mmCIF file of C-alpha atoms in Angstrom:
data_model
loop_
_atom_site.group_PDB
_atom_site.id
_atom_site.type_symbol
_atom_site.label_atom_id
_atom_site.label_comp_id
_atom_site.label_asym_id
_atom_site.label_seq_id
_atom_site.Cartn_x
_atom_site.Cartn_y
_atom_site.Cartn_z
ATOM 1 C CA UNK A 14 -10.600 -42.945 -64.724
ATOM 2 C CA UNK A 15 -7.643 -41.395 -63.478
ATOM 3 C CA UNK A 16 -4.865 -43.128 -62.191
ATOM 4 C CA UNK A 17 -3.775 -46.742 -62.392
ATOM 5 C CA UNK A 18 -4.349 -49.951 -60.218
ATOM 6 C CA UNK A 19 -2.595 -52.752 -58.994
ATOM 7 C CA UNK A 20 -4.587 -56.062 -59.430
ATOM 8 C CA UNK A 21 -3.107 -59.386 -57.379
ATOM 9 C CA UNK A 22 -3.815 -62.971 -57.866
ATOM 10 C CA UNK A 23 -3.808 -64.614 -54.056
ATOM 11 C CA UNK A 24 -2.443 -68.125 -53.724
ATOM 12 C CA UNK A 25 1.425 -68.010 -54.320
ATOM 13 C CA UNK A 26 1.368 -64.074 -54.885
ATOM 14 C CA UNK A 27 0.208 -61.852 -52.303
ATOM 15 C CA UNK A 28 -0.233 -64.874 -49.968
ATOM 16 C CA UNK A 29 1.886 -67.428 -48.739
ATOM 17 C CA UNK A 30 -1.165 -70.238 -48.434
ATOM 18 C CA UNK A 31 0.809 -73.359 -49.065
ATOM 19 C CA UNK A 32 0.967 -74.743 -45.816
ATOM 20 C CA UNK A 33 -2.465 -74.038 -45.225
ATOM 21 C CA UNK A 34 -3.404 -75.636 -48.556
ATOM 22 C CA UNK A 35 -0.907 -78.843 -48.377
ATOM 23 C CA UNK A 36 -1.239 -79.751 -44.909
ATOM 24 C CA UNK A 37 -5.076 -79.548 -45.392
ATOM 25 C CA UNK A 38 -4.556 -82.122 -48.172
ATOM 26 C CA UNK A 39 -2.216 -84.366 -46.456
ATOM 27 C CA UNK A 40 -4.926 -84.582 -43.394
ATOM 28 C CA UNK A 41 -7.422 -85.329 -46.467
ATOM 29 C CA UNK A 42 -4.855 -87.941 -47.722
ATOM 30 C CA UNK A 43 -4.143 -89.785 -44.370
ATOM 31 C CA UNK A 44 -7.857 -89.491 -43.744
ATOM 32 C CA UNK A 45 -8.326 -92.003 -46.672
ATOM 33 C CA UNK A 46 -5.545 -94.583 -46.406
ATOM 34 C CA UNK A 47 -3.089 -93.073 -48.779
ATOM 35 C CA UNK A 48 0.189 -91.373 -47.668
ATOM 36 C CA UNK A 49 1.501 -88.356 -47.022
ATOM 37 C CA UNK A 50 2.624 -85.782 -49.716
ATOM 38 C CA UNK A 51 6.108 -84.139 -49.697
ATOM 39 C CA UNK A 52 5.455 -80.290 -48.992
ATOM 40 C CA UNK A 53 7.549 -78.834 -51.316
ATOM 41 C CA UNK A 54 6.226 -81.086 -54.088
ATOM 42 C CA UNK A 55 2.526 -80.201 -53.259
ATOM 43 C CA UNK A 56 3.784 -76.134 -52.516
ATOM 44 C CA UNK A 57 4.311 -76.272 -56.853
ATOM 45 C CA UNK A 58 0.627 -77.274 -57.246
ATOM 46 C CA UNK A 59 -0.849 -74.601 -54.967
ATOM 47 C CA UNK A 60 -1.729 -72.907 -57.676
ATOM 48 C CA UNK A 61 -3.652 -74.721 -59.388
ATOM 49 C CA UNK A 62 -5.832 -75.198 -56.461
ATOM 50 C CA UNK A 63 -7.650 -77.359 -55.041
ATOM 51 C CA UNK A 64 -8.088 -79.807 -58.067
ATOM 52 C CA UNK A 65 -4.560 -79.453 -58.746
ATOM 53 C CA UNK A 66 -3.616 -80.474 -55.111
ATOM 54 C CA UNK A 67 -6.032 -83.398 -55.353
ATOM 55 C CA UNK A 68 -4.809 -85.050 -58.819
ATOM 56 C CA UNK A 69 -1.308 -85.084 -57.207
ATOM 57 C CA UNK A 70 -2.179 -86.362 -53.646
ATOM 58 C CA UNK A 71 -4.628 -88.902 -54.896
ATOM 59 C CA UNK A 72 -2.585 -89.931 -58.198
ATOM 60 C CA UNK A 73 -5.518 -89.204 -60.516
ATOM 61 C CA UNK A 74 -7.030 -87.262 -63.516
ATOM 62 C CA UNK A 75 -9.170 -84.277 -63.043
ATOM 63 C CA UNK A 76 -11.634 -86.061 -64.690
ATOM 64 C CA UNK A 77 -11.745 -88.936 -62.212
ATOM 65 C CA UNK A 78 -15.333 -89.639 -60.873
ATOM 66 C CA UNK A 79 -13.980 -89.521 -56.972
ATOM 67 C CA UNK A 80 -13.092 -85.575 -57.958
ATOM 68 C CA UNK A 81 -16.249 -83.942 -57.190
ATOM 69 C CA UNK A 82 -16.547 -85.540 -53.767
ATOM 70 C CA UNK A 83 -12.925 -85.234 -52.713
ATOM 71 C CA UNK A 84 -12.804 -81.624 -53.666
ATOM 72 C CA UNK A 85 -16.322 -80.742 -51.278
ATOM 73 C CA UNK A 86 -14.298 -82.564 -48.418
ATOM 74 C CA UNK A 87 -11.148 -80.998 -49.122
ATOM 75 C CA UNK A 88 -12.668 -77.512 -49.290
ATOM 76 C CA UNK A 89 -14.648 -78.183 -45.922
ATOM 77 C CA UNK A 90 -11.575 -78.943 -44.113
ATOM 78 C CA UNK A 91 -9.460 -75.569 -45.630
ATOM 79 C CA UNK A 92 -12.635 -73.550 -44.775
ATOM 80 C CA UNK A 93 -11.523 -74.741 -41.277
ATOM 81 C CA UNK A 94 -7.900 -73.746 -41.198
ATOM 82 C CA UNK A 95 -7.676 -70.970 -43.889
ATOM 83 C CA UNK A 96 -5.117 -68.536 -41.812
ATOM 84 C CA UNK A 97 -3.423 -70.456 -39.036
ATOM 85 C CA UNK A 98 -0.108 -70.764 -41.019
ATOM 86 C CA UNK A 99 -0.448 -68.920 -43.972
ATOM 87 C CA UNK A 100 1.012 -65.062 -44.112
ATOM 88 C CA UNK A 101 1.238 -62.345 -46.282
ATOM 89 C CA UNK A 102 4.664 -62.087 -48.529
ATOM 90 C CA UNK A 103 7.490 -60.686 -47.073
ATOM 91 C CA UNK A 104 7.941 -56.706 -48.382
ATOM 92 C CA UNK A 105 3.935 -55.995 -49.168
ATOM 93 C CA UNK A 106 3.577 -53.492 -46.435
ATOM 94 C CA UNK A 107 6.207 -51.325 -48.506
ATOM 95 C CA UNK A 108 4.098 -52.379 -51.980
ATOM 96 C CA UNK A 109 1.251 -50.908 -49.865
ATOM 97 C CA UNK A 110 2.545 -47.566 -48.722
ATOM 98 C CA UNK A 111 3.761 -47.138 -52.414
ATOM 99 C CA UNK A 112 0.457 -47.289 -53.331
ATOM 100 C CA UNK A 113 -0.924 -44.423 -51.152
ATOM 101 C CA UNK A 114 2.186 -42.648 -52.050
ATOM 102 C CA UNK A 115 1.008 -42.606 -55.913
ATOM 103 C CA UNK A 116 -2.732 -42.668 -55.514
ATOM 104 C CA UNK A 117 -3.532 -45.932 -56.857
ATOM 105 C CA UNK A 118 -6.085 -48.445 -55.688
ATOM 106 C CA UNK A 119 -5.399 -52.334 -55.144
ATOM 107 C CA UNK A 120 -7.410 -55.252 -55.313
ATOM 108 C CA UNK A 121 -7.320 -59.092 -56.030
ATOM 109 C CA UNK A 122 -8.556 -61.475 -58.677
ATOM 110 C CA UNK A 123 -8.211 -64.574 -58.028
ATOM 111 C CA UNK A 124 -9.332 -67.862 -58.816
ATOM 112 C CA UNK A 125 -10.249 -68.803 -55.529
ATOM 113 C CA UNK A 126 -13.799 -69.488 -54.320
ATOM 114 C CA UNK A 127 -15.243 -66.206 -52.748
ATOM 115 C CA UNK A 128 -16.223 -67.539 -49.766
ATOM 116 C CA UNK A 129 -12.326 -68.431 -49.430
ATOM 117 C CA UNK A 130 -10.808 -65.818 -50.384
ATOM 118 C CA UNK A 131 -12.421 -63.114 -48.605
ATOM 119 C CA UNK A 132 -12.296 -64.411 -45.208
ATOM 120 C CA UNK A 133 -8.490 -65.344 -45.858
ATOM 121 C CA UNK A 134 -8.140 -61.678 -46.431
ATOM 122 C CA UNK A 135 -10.504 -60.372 -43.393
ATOM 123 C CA UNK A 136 -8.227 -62.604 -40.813
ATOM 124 C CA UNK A 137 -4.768 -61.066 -42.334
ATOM 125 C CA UNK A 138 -6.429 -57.589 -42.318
ATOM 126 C CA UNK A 139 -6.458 -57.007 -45.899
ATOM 127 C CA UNK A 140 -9.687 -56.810 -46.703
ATOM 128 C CA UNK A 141 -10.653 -53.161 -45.731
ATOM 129 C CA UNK A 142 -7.651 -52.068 -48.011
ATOM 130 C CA UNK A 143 -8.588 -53.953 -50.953
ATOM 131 C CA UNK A 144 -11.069 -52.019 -53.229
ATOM 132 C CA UNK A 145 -11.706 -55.691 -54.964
ATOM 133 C CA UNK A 146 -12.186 -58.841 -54.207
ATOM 134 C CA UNK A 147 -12.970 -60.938 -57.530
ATOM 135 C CA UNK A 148 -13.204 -64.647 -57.417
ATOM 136 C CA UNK A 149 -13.069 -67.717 -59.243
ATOM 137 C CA UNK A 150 -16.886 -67.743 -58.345
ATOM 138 C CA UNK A 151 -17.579 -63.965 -58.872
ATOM 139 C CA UNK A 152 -18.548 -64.307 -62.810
ATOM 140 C CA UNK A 153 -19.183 -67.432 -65.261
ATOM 141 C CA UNK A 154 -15.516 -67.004 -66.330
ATOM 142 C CA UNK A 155 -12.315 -67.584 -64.305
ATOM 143 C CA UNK A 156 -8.625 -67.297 -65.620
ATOM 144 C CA UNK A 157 -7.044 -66.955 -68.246
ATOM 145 C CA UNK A 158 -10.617 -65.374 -69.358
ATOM 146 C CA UNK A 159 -9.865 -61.730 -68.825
ATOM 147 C CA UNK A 160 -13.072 -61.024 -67.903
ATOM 148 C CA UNK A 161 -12.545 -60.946 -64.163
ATOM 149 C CA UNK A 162 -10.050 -58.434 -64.577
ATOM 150 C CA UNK A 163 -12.274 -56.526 -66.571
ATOM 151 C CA UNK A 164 -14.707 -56.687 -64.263
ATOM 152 C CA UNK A 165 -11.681 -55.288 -61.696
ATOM 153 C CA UNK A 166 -11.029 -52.277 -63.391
ATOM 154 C CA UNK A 167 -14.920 -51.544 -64.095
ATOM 155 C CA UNK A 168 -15.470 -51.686 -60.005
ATOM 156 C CA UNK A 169 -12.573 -49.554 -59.348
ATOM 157 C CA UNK A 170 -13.174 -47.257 -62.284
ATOM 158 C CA UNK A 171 -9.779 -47.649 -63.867
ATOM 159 C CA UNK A 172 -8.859 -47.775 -67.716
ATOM 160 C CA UNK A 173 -7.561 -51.117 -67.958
ATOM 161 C CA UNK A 174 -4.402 -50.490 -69.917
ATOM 162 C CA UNK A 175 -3.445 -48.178 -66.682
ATOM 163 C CA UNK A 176 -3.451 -51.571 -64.685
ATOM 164 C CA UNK A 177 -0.712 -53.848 -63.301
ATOM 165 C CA UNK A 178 -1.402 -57.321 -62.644
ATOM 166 C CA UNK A 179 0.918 -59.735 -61.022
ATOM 167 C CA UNK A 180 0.668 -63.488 -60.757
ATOM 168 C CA UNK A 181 2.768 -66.612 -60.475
ATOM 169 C CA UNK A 182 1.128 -68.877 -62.629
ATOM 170 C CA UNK A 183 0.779 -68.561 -67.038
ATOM 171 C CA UNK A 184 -3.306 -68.109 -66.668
ATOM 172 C CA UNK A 185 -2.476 -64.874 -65.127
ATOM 173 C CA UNK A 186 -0.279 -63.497 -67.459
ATOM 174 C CA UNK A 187 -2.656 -64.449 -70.327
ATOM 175 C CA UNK A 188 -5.371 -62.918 -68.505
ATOM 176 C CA UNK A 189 -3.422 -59.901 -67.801
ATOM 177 C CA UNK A 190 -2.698 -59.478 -71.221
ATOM 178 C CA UNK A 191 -6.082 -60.186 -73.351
ATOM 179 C CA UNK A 192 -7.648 -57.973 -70.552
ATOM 180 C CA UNK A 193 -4.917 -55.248 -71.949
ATOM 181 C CA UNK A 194 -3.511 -54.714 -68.497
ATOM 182 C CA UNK A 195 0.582 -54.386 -67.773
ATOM 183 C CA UNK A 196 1.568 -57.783 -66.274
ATOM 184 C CA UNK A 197 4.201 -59.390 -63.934
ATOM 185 C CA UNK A 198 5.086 -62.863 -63.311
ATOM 186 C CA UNK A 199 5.650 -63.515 -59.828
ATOM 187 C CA UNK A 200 8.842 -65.895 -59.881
ATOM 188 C CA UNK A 201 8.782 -66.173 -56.076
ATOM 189 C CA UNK A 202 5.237 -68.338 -56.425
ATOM 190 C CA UNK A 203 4.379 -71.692 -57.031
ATOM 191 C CA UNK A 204 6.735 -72.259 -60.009
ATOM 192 C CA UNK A 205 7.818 -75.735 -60.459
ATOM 193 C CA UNK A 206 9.898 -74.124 -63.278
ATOM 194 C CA UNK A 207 10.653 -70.419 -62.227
ATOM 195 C CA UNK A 208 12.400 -70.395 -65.436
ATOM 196 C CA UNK A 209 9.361 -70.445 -67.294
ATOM 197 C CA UNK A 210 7.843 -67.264 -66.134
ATOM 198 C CA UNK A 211 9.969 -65.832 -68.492
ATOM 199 C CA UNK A 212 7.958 -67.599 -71.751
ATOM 200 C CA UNK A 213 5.128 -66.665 -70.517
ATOM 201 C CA UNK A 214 5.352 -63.154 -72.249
ATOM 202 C CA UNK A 215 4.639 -61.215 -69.207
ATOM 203 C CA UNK A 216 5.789 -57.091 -69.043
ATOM 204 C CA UNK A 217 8.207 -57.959 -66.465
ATOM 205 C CA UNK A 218 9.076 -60.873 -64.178
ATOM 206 C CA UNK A 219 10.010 -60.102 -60.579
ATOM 207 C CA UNK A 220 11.614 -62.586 -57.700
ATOM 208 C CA UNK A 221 10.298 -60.265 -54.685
ATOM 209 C CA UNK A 222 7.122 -58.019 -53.871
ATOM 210 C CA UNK A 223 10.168 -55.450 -53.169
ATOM 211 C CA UNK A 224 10.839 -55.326 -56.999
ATOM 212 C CA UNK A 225 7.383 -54.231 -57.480
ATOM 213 C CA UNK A 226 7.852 -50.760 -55.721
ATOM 214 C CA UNK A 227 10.144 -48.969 -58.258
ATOM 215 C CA UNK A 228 7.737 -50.497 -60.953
ATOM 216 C CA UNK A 229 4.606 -48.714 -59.853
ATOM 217 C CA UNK A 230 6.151 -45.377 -59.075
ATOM 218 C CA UNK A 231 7.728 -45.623 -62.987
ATOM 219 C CA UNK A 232 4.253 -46.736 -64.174
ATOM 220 C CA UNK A 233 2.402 -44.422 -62.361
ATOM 221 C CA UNK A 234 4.785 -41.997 -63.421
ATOM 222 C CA UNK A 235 3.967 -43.211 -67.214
ATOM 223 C CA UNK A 236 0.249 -42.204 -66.712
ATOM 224 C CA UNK A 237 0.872 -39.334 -65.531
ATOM 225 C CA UNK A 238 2.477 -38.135 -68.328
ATOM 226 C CA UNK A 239 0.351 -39.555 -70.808
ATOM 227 C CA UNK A 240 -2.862 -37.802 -69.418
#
């Protein structure tokens, strides 16, 4: 289990998918009579997925008897449009050659169906680099359970304390840490509050991918020295 690993969520970290996600919604929302949502209200919700976008759009609880249906319709139509506007974050590419540079893997656990997430990857040409894909469907439990990070480190063979895990929203962070992985909280996500990644208790809290390069070489660096 030598070396370390970084571990991603998707929505609002690795990918921009917001105007993918909300403009899928508002088609949803016009679709049914209602109006429009503002994007850069919706953009706050993207990660809480599709649920989240849906209580907002259609002014209801999660609970609401119309959820089930309106989440199979929204999903249909995102299935549809997954990659026409969405893109990778700005500064990755340099994440990426740090991580050949150091000899660490990468992957992503997300919360996002498989069957999303991994042809969202496959059309921006990540998914041959990522040694993981773990989804919101790939075990019982989804975040803030750590087991999908667990799982992670198990099917890249790392130690979990020599992981790094990034995300913009609290689940992750709590994930991170109960799976006893090093976490960051992505403050350039889908923060309505980007002040409150900083309660969250994360490791560190970062406002580009760029910030993350200097991190893994001193981390990597860390392991090294500790055997």
């Amino acid at each position: 289990m030598s070396g370390g690993a970084l571990l991603l969520d998707l929505d609002g970290t690795l990918v921009d998918t917001a105007p993918d996600m909300v403009a899928c919604l508002n088609r949803l929302l016009e679709a049914s009579g209602e109006a429009a949502i503002d994007y850069a209200q919706a953009r706050n919700q993207v990660s809480n997925g599709a649920v989240g976008l849906l209580t907002l759009g259609f002014r209801m609880t999660p609970e609401d008897r119309r959820m089930a249906d309106l989440r199979r319709r929204y999903l249909e139509l995102y299935a549809s449009c997954l990659s026409d506007n969405s893109i990778i974050f700005n500064d990755f590419t340099e994440v990426f050659d740090t991580l050949s540079e150091i000899g660490w893997s990468w992957g992503v656990v997300t919360n996002k169906p498989q069957d999303l997430a991994r042809p969202l990857l496959a059309a921006l040409g990540l998914k041959p680099d990522a040694a993981c894909v773990i989804g919101g469907d790939t075990l019982p439990q989804r975040k803030p359970h750590p087991a999908p990070l667990l799982h992670a480190a198990a099917v890249l063979g790392r130690d979990p304390a020599r992981c790094l895990y990034v995300g913009d929203a609290e689940r992750d962070i709590q994930a991170g840490r109960a799976a006893g992985m090093r976490t960051a909280a992505a403050r350039y996500g889908y923060l309505e509050d980007p002040t409150a990644a900083t309660r969250w208790g994360a490791d560190h809290v970062i406002d580009s991918p760029r910030e993350l390069t200097p991190l893994l070489r001193a981390l990597a660096s860390e392991t090294r020295h500790a055997g």
